[in-house]
Amino acid sequence: MKGKFKQFLGSIGHYFSDFGAAVVHGDWSVKLSLVFMGAGYIRRRKYLYGVFLLAIEVFFILLAATFIAPNLAKFGTLGTVKAEMHFDDVLFTNVWNDFDNSFKILLYSIISLVAILIFALIWISSIKGAYSLQKMDEQGEKPPTIRDDISSAMNEKYYKTLLAVPVGGIVLFTIIPLIVMICIAFTSYDEQHMPPAALFTWVGWANFKQLFTTSLTSTFGYSFGKILRWTLVWAVLATFTNYFGGIMLAMLINNKRTRWKKMWRTCFIIAMAVPQFVTLLLVRNFFADQGIVNTICSNIGLTSLLKKIGLVPAYLNYIPFLTNPNWAKFMIIMINIWVGVPYLLLIATGILMNIPQDLYEAATIDGANSFQQFRKITMPYMLFVTGPYLINSVVQNINNFNVIYLLTNNVFETSDQLLANSHARETDLLVTWLFRLTNEYYNYKMASVIGIMVFVVCTVITLVAFNFVIRGNKEEGMQL
Amino acid sequence: MKNSNQPMMKERFYPVRHIVLLALAIFWLIPIVWLLLCSFSTSNSMSISHFFPEKLSLIQYKNLLFKTDAANQFPRWMLNTFLIAAFNCLISTFFVLQVAYAMSKMRFRARKGLMNIGMILGLFPGFLSMIAVYFIMKTFNLTNSHIGMIIVYSASSGMGYLIAKGFFDTIPNSMCEAAKIDGASQNSIFFRIIIPMSKPIIVYTSISAFLAPWVDFIFAKIMLNSGIAKDWTVALGLYGMLDRSRKNLYFGQFCAGGVLVSIPISILFVVMQKFYVEGITSGSAKG
């Protein structure tokens, strides 16, 4: 880890020392390139590149004057002019003043910063390029023609050609949005500060403090603790019930004593064919308070039996499958087993078939019973092959929006006033809470803070899991 | 699970395990059967007293397909989703294969760094950035538009390169070296050697990209918020049918819609199934 970091710093150091060398040892045209990009290229008679670089510079300067500078100037305050309407005597109507939109200022500033960074990279590489042309000239080599450059873009620099567009997409639609949302965690962007009607501004760590405090006015601390605990419980339970359920089912079906293997497998795989949102919405009506399952349960007397045991409150004449917090949590896990086990069945079947059969034969000869075989052969093999997948699915379950949202939205209402004050519910995961805060209550600042906390939780889990569960070299970890 | 390797007694029938399996299978099939039954029932609302409908008919399908109204634009939704899915499939597959090839078969200084950044980005909850993407799209007037949806689905698809990279890793490097000696450029190695050899992973990648818009609910809900039924995708439309105010009028049509959507998805899924396990295990083990 430390070595990698040093290597990383080293490569950054190299990057800038190369640039320094180009500036110091470059001739007048390279130095002129510092101000007029492309000068060095034009001097070496590479006019097309020279003009192109100059055009980029002109474009950037225009962009800086019209877009970057005005936005970055307001970045510190995120705008000061509030939107107001006044009567215009000339036009004879109400018109808006020239107000600031805090969100646009923030968004455009981030885009500006990224644009500056990209321009700086082009600038540095243009000077390095000019210097390398100079060196070639001094050594009497012929500088590469455009055809050479195209050929190098198809060969040793092909990765740049391949990665340019996909990485551009990721920068625009993942990285910039993420930076914006992380910034929002440090602002006052919420229902009372909604652009364009109102301004928001920087508030430092106040939102993070709010997430951890419980007071008379704010119950975020209480809700966060409760929901984080349920999120973790859910992630672990959902992952492991599906994992072991899938393996058990796969072993049951693939066992030699089971007949009609294909038919059984198909039965479970059909469940995957119907899109998740259809089955989840259906199942939620299935288990509604006045739904068909409740009718059947009361007809066969299960409802009154559960009432007698005390699992159903006496004042209800139905089983609150999705409306009572504890029942709902139980049902969510059960329904998630229904949704997830077929996938694991598919995966486990594939992997189980790959386990060398002679391992089992040897174990049988040594007198190992089937449970020992399962514990000493099947599980280690499965865990080795699916280890990274398992960690990945814990993280995915922390972010498992669909199951919880589709099953409980508009169905489950909380009776816990403290949770309700911060718009949370017992069944919420951090992500569904985040979604409700933005979608229904426009509390973007707290949603961003929660999003960052989800990231922190996922990162900790991933790091710990990869460092302690899967030690050493993956390729050599499993010696069969 | 006892003595799974005893070679003898193949012909004996073991009733207990088959009864367990039968019970489990019934448990797994009930919701599907119920979906089918409801889609063939005459009642518009959810029946709470009968599991089997009293009369079977095709009326729900007929209404769904031919009687469009403010809440039901099913043919339109299918078309919308199909177009979005087709373009997403095309763009995403290219992006994924490009990134996977660069990360698997080429060596360059920023490679490890980029892969780590990709992993870190994957740890952020997806729709945290979605909210900002929504505002970005809004400034370009691309919310409530299908071009916007295509961009949202496919722009960042390059991050899902791991499975394809795992597959490319299994193609021996010596093959690329030999081609290079014969004078092939990286470009022609990619298009003439790697791509023709990678049919399984191309099928897997393109089908999963094609399926994403059919099953995605949340991104569509954020981006297509105009409330005009004609703009929606299938997932959003069917969700709207079970809205509290509409549930009692459209439940039958919802079920019919669910059945119709499942048909193409299950066909594609059967095709993809073979590569699914390979993808999961190879991608994660070598990631």
mmCIF file with all atom_site columns, C-alpha atoms in Angstrom, chain A residues 39-171:
data_model
loop_
_atom_site.group_PDB
_atom_site.id
_atom_site.type_symbol
_atom_site.label_atom_id
_atom_site.label_alt_id
_atom_site.label_comp_id
_atom_site.label_asym_id
_atom_site.label_entity_id
_atom_site.label_seq_id
_atom_site.pdbx_PDB_ins_code
_atom_site.Cartn_x
_atom_site.Cartn_y
_atom_site.Cartn_z
_atom_site.occupancy
_atom_site.B_iso_or_equiv
_atom_site.pdbx_formal_charge
_atom_site.auth_seq_id
_atom_site.auth_comp_id
_atom_site.auth_asym_id
_atom_site.auth_atom_id
_atom_site.pdbx_PDB_model_num
ATOM 1   C CA . ALA A 1 39  ? 4.360   28.392 -31.217 1.00 0.00 ? 39  ALA A CA 1
ATOM 2   C CA . GLY A 1 40  ? 6.849   25.558 -30.865 1.00 0.00 ? 40  GLY A CA 1
ATOM 3   C CA . TYR A 1 41  ? 4.895   23.407 -33.277 1.00 0.00 ? 41  TYR A CA 1
ATOM 4   C CA . ILE A 1 42  ? 4.669   26.175 -35.874 1.00 0.00 ? 42  ILE A CA 1
ATOM 5   C CA . ARG A 1 43  ? 8.422   26.814 -35.623 1.00 0.00 ? 43  ARG A CA 1
ATOM 6   C CA . ARG A 1 44  ? 9.005   23.134 -36.470 1.00 0.00 ? 44  ARG A CA 1
ATOM 7   C CA . ARG A 1 45  ? 6.649   23.455 -39.399 1.00 0.00 ? 45  ARG A CA 1
ATOM 8   C CA . LYS A 1 46  ? 3.826   21.457 -37.861 1.00 0.00 ? 46  LYS A CA 1
ATOM 9   C CA . TYR A 1 47  ? 1.286   24.061 -38.780 1.00 0.00 ? 47  TYR A CA 1
ATOM 10  C CA . LEU A 1 48  ? -1.856  22.012 -38.331 1.00 0.00 ? 48  LEU A CA 1
ATOM 11  C CA . TYR A 1 49  ? -1.050  21.187 -34.714 1.00 0.00 ? 49  TYR A CA 1
ATOM 12  C CA . GLY A 1 50  ? 0.133   24.709 -34.035 1.00 0.00 ? 50  GLY A CA 1
ATOM 13  C CA . VAL A 1 51  ? -3.024  26.309 -35.336 1.00 0.00 ? 51  VAL A CA 1
ATOM 14  C CA . PHE A 1 52  ? -5.171  23.754 -33.567 1.00 0.00 ? 52  PHE A CA 1
ATOM 15  C CA . LEU A 1 53  ? -3.472  24.392 -30.219 1.00 0.00 ? 53  LEU A CA 1
ATOM 16  C CA . LEU A 1 54  ? -3.738  28.138 -30.720 1.00 0.00 ? 54  LEU A CA 1
ATOM 17  C CA . ALA A 1 55  ? -7.440  27.711 -31.459 1.00 0.00 ? 55  ALA A CA 1
ATOM 18  C CA . ILE A 1 56  ? -7.859  25.769 -28.221 1.00 0.00 ? 56  ILE A CA 1
ATOM 19  C CA . GLU A 1 57  ? -6.143  28.555 -26.337 1.00 0.00 ? 57  GLU A CA 1
ATOM 20  C CA . VAL A 1 58  ? -8.330  31.235 -27.914 1.00 0.00 ? 58  VAL A CA 1
ATOM 21  C CA . PHE A 1 59  ? -11.409 29.174 -27.153 1.00 0.00 ? 59  PHE A CA 1
ATOM 22  C CA . PHE A 1 60  ? -10.306 28.704 -23.566 1.00 0.00 ? 60  PHE A CA 1
ATOM 23  C CA . ILE A 1 61  ? -9.655  32.426 -23.098 1.00 0.00 ? 61  ILE A CA 1
ATOM 24  C CA . LEU A 1 62  ? -13.107 33.239 -24.454 1.00 0.00 ? 62  LEU A CA 1
ATOM 25  C CA . LEU A 1 63  ? -14.603 30.592 -22.201 1.00 0.00 ? 63  LEU A CA 1
ATOM 26  C CA . ALA A 1 64  ? -12.697 31.964 -19.240 1.00 0.00 ? 64  ALA A CA 1
ATOM 27  C CA . ALA A 1 65  ? -13.966 35.485 -19.855 1.00 0.00 ? 65  ALA A CA 1
ATOM 28  C CA . THR A 1 66  ? -17.600 34.612 -20.462 1.00 0.00 ? 66  THR A CA 1
ATOM 29  C CA . PHE A 1 67  ? -18.189 31.540 -18.338 1.00 0.00 ? 67  PHE A CA 1
ATOM 30  C CA . ILE A 1 68  ? -15.398 30.566 -15.968 1.00 0.00 ? 68  ILE A CA 1
ATOM 31  C CA . ALA A 1 69  ? -14.537 33.915 -14.420 1.00 0.00 ? 69  ALA A CA 1
ATOM 32  C CA . PRO A 1 70  ? -18.088 35.153 -13.723 1.00 0.00 ? 70  PRO A CA 1
ATOM 33  C CA . ASN A 1 71  ? -19.041 31.850 -12.120 1.00 0.00 ? 71  ASN A CA 1
ATOM 34  C CA . LEU A 1 72  ? -15.892 31.308 -10.096 1.00 0.00 ? 72  LEU A CA 1
ATOM 35  C CA . ALA A 1 73  ? -16.141 34.899 -8.834  1.00 0.00 ? 73  ALA A CA 1
ATOM 36  C CA . LYS A 1 74  ? -19.377 33.973 -7.103  1.00 0.00 ? 74  LYS A CA 1
ATOM 37  C CA . PHE A 1 75  ? -18.188 30.524 -6.006  1.00 0.00 ? 75  PHE A CA 1
ATOM 38  C CA . GLY A 1 76  ? -17.171 31.822 -2.564  1.00 0.00 ? 76  GLY A CA 1
ATOM 39  C CA . THR A 1 77  ? -20.640 33.088 -1.725  1.00 0.00 ? 77  THR A CA 1
ATOM 40  C CA . LEU A 1 78  ? -22.764 31.081 -4.175  1.00 0.00 ? 78  LEU A CA 1
ATOM 41  C CA . GLY A 1 79  ? -24.554 34.268 -5.146  1.00 0.00 ? 79  GLY A CA 1
ATOM 42  C CA . THR A 1 80  ? -25.737 37.347 -3.312  1.00 0.00 ? 80  THR A CA 1
ATOM 43  C CA . VAL A 1 81  ? -28.549 38.791 -5.425  1.00 0.00 ? 81  VAL A CA 1
ATOM 44  C CA . LYS A 1 82  ? -31.888 37.396 -4.365  1.00 0.00 ? 82  LYS A CA 1
ATOM 45  C CA . ALA A 1 83  ? -34.607 36.889 -6.942  1.00 0.00 ? 83  ALA A CA 1
ATOM 46  C CA . GLU A 1 84  ? -37.117 39.715 -6.806  1.00 0.00 ? 84  GLU A CA 1
ATOM 47  C CA . MET A 1 85  ? -39.868 40.867 -9.031  1.00 0.00 ? 85  MET A CA 1
ATOM 48  C CA . HIS A 1 86  ? -40.384 44.528 -9.787  1.00 0.00 ? 86  HIS A CA 1
ATOM 49  C CA . PHE A 1 87  ? -42.641 46.495 -12.072 1.00 0.00 ? 87  PHE A CA 1
ATOM 50  C CA . ASP A 1 88  ? -40.978 47.691 -15.221 1.00 0.00 ? 88  ASP A CA 1
ATOM 51  C CA . ASP A 1 89  ? -42.316 51.041 -16.384 1.00 0.00 ? 89  ASP A CA 1
ATOM 52  C CA . VAL A 1 90  ? -41.156 50.652 -19.947 1.00 0.00 ? 90  VAL A CA 1
ATOM 53  C CA . LEU A 1 91  ? -42.301 47.107 -20.624 1.00 0.00 ? 91  LEU A CA 1
ATOM 54  C CA . PHE A 1 92  ? -45.338 47.637 -18.415 1.00 0.00 ? 92  PHE A CA 1
ATOM 55  C CA . THR A 1 93  ? -45.143 44.176 -16.848 1.00 0.00 ? 93  THR A CA 1
ATOM 56  C CA . ASN A 1 94  ? -43.577 42.531 -13.835 1.00 0.00 ? 94  ASN A CA 1
ATOM 57  C CA . VAL A 1 95  ? -40.040 41.406 -14.559 1.00 0.00 ? 95  VAL A CA 1
ATOM 58  C CA . TRP A 1 96  ? -37.461 39.489 -12.565 1.00 0.00 ? 96  TRP A CA 1
ATOM 59  C CA . ASN A 1 97  ? -34.231 41.175 -11.571 1.00 0.00 ? 97  ASN A CA 1
ATOM 60  C CA . ASP A 1 98  ? -30.892 39.780 -12.669 1.00 0.00 ? 98  ASP A CA 1
ATOM 61  C CA . PHE A 1 99  ? -30.714 37.334 -9.775  1.00 0.00 ? 99  PHE A CA 1
ATOM 62  C CA . ASP A 1 100 ? -28.191 34.663 -8.807  1.00 0.00 ? 100 ASP A CA 1
ATOM 63  C CA . ASN A 1 101 ? -29.040 30.964 -8.976  1.00 0.00 ? 101 ASN A CA 1
ATOM 64  C CA . SER A 1 102 ? -26.909 29.303 -6.335  1.00 0.00 ? 102 SER A CA 1
ATOM 65  C CA . PHE A 1 103 ? -27.203 25.833 -7.802  1.00 0.00 ? 103 PHE A CA 1
ATOM 66  C CA . LYS A 1 104 ? -26.179 26.975 -11.264 1.00 0.00 ? 104 LYS A CA 1
ATOM 67  C CA . ILE A 1 105 ? -23.248 28.902 -9.827  1.00 0.00 ? 105 ILE A CA 1
ATOM 68  C CA . LEU A 1 106 ? -22.110 25.802 -7.962  1.00 0.00 ? 106 LEU A CA 1
ATOM 69  C CA . LEU A 1 107 ? -22.594 23.504 -10.947 1.00 0.00 ? 107 LEU A CA 1
ATOM 70  C CA . TYR A 1 108 ? -20.936 25.866 -13.429 1.00 0.00 ? 108 TYR A CA 1
ATOM 71  C CA . SER A 1 109 ? -18.059 26.515 -11.051 1.00 0.00 ? 109 SER A CA 1
ATOM 72  C CA . ILE A 1 110 ? -17.339 22.809 -10.788 1.00 0.00 ? 110 ILE A CA 1
ATOM 73  C CA . ILE A 1 111 ? -17.539 22.480 -14.575 1.00 0.00 ? 111 ILE A CA 1
ATOM 74  C CA . SER A 1 112 ? -15.202 25.491 -14.820 1.00 0.00 ? 112 SER A CA 1
ATOM 75  C CA . LEU A 1 113 ? -12.692 23.927 -12.459 1.00 0.00 ? 113 LEU A CA 1
ATOM 76  C CA . VAL A 1 114 ? -12.718 20.722 -14.486 1.00 0.00 ? 114 VAL A CA 1
ATOM 77  C CA . ALA A 1 115 ? -12.301 22.764 -17.690 1.00 0.00 ? 115 ALA A CA 1
ATOM 78  C CA . ILE A 1 116 ? -9.325  24.587 -16.172 1.00 0.00 ? 116 ILE A CA 1
ATOM 79  C CA . LEU A 1 117 ? -7.777  21.277 -15.169 1.00 0.00 ? 117 LEU A CA 1
ATOM 80  C CA . ILE A 1 118 ? -8.252  19.833 -18.651 1.00 0.00 ? 118 ILE A CA 1
ATOM 81  C CA . PHE A 1 119 ? -6.800  22.964 -20.236 1.00 0.00 ? 119 PHE A CA 1
ATOM 82  C CA . ALA A 1 120 ? -3.809  22.854 -17.895 1.00 0.00 ? 120 ALA A CA 1
ATOM 83  C CA . LEU A 1 121 ? -3.138  19.255 -18.934 1.00 0.00 ? 121 LEU A CA 1
ATOM 84  C CA . ILE A 1 122 ? -3.317  20.186 -22.626 1.00 0.00 ? 122 ILE A CA 1
ATOM 85  C CA . TRP A 1 123 ? -1.068  23.184 -21.988 1.00 0.00 ? 123 TRP A CA 1
ATOM 86  C CA . ILE A 1 124 ? 1.581   21.132 -20.189 1.00 0.00 ? 124 ILE A CA 1
ATOM 87  C CA . SER A 1 125 ? 1.562   18.381 -22.773 1.00 0.00 ? 125 SER A CA 1
ATOM 88  C CA . SER A 1 126 ? 1.776   20.899 -25.625 1.00 0.00 ? 126 SER A CA 1
ATOM 89  C CA . ILE A 1 127 ? 4.938   22.340 -24.116 1.00 0.00 ? 127 ILE A CA 1
ATOM 90  C CA . LYS A 1 128 ? 6.405   18.913 -23.549 1.00 0.00 ? 128 LYS A CA 1
ATOM 91  C CA . GLY A 1 129 ? 5.523   18.072 -27.138 1.00 0.00 ? 129 GLY A CA 1
ATOM 92  C CA . ALA A 1 130 ? 7.187   21.218 -28.442 1.00 0.00 ? 130 ALA A CA 1
ATOM 93  C CA . TYR A 1 131 ? 10.325  20.411 -26.439 1.00 0.00 ? 131 TYR A CA 1
ATOM 94  C CA . SER A 1 132 ? 10.504  16.869 -27.744 1.00 0.00 ? 132 SER A CA 1
ATOM 95  C CA . LEU A 1 133 ? 10.184  18.239 -31.298 1.00 0.00 ? 133 LEU A CA 1
ATOM 96  C CA . GLN A 1 134 ? 13.102  20.556 -30.532 1.00 0.00 ? 134 GLN A CA 1
ATOM 97  C CA . LYS A 1 135 ? 15.190  17.644 -29.270 1.00 0.00 ? 135 LYS A CA 1
ATOM 98  C CA . MET A 1 136 ? 14.435  15.639 -32.392 1.00 0.00 ? 136 MET A CA 1
ATOM 99  C CA . ASP A 1 137 ? 15.437  18.608 -34.490 1.00 0.00 ? 137 ASP A CA 1
ATOM 100 C CA . GLU A 1 138 ? 18.733  18.950 -32.623 1.00 0.00 ? 138 GLU A CA 1
ATOM 101 C CA . GLN A 1 139 ? 19.544  15.304 -33.075 1.00 0.00 ? 139 GLN A CA 1
ATOM 102 C CA . GLY A 1 140 ? 18.732  15.528 -36.744 1.00 0.00 ? 140 GLY A CA 1
ATOM 103 C CA . GLU A 1 141 ? 15.735  13.193 -36.552 1.00 0.00 ? 141 GLU A CA 1
ATOM 104 C CA . LYS A 1 142 ? 12.725  13.736 -38.676 1.00 0.00 ? 142 LYS A CA 1
ATOM 105 C CA . PRO A 1 143 ? 9.691   14.812 -36.635 1.00 0.00 ? 143 PRO A CA 1
ATOM 106 C CA . PRO A 1 144 ? 6.712   12.486 -36.921 1.00 0.00 ? 144 PRO A CA 1
ATOM 107 C CA . THR A 1 145 ? 4.265   13.259 -39.668 1.00 0.00 ? 145 THR A CA 1
ATOM 108 C CA . ILE A 1 146 ? 0.536   13.287 -39.162 1.00 0.00 ? 146 ILE A CA 1
ATOM 109 C CA . ARG A 1 147 ? 0.408   9.805  -40.600 1.00 0.00 ? 147 ARG A CA 1
ATOM 110 C CA . ASP A 1 148 ? 2.887   8.661  -37.943 1.00 0.00 ? 148 ASP A CA 1
ATOM 111 C CA . ASP A 1 149 ? 0.681   10.206 -35.277 1.00 0.00 ? 149 ASP A CA 1
ATOM 112 C CA . ILE A 1 150 ? -2.410  8.436  -36.556 1.00 0.00 ? 150 ILE A CA 1
ATOM 113 C CA . SER A 1 151 ? -0.521  5.170  -36.623 1.00 0.00 ? 151 SER A CA 1
ATOM 114 C CA . SER A 1 152 ? 0.657   5.697  -33.055 1.00 0.00 ? 152 SER A CA 1
ATOM 115 C CA . ALA A 1 153 ? -2.917  6.439  -31.999 1.00 0.00 ? 153 ALA A CA 1
ATOM 116 C CA . MET A 1 154 ? -3.793  3.028  -33.452 1.00 0.00 ? 154 MET A CA 1
ATOM 117 C CA . ASN A 1 155 ? -0.835  1.310  -31.815 1.00 0.00 ? 155 ASN A CA 1
ATOM 118 C CA . GLU A 1 156 ? 1.099   2.133  -28.679 1.00 0.00 ? 156 GLU A CA 1
ATOM 119 C CA . LYS A 1 157 ? -1.282  4.959  -27.797 1.00 0.00 ? 157 LYS A CA 1
ATOM 120 C CA . TYR A 1 158 ? -4.370  2.997  -28.749 1.00 0.00 ? 158 TYR A CA 1
ATOM 121 C CA . TYR A 1 159 ? -5.546  2.991  -25.135 1.00 0.00 ? 159 TYR A CA 1
ATOM 122 C CA . LYS A 1 160 ? -6.015  6.737  -25.352 1.00 0.00 ? 160 LYS A CA 1
ATOM 123 C CA . THR A 1 161 ? -8.158  6.347  -28.445 1.00 0.00 ? 161 THR A CA 1
ATOM 124 C CA . LEU A 1 162 ? -10.224 3.676  -26.736 1.00 0.00 ? 162 LEU A CA 1
ATOM 125 C CA . LEU A 1 163 ? -10.619 5.375  -23.395 1.00 0.00 ? 163 LEU A CA 1
ATOM 126 C CA . ALA A 1 164 ? -11.237 8.958  -24.518 1.00 0.00 ? 164 ALA A CA 1
ATOM 127 C CA . VAL A 1 165 ? -14.998 8.801  -25.038 1.00 0.00 ? 165 VAL A CA 1
ATOM 128 C CA . PRO A 1 166 ? -15.974 6.387  -22.229 1.00 0.00 ? 166 PRO A CA 1
ATOM 129 C CA . VAL A 1 167 ? -13.837 8.257  -19.704 1.00 0.00 ? 167 VAL A CA 1
ATOM 130 C CA . GLY A 1 168 ? -15.267 11.549 -20.932 1.00 0.00 ? 168 GLY A CA 1
ATOM 131 C CA . GLY A 1 169 ? -18.745 10.167 -20.289 1.00 0.00 ? 169 GLY A CA 1
ATOM 132 C CA . ILE A 1 170 ? -17.764 9.084  -16.796 1.00 0.00 ? 170 ILE A CA 1
ATOM 133 C CA . VAL A 1 171 ? -16.244 12.485 -16.002 1.00 0.00 ? 171 VAL A CA 1
#
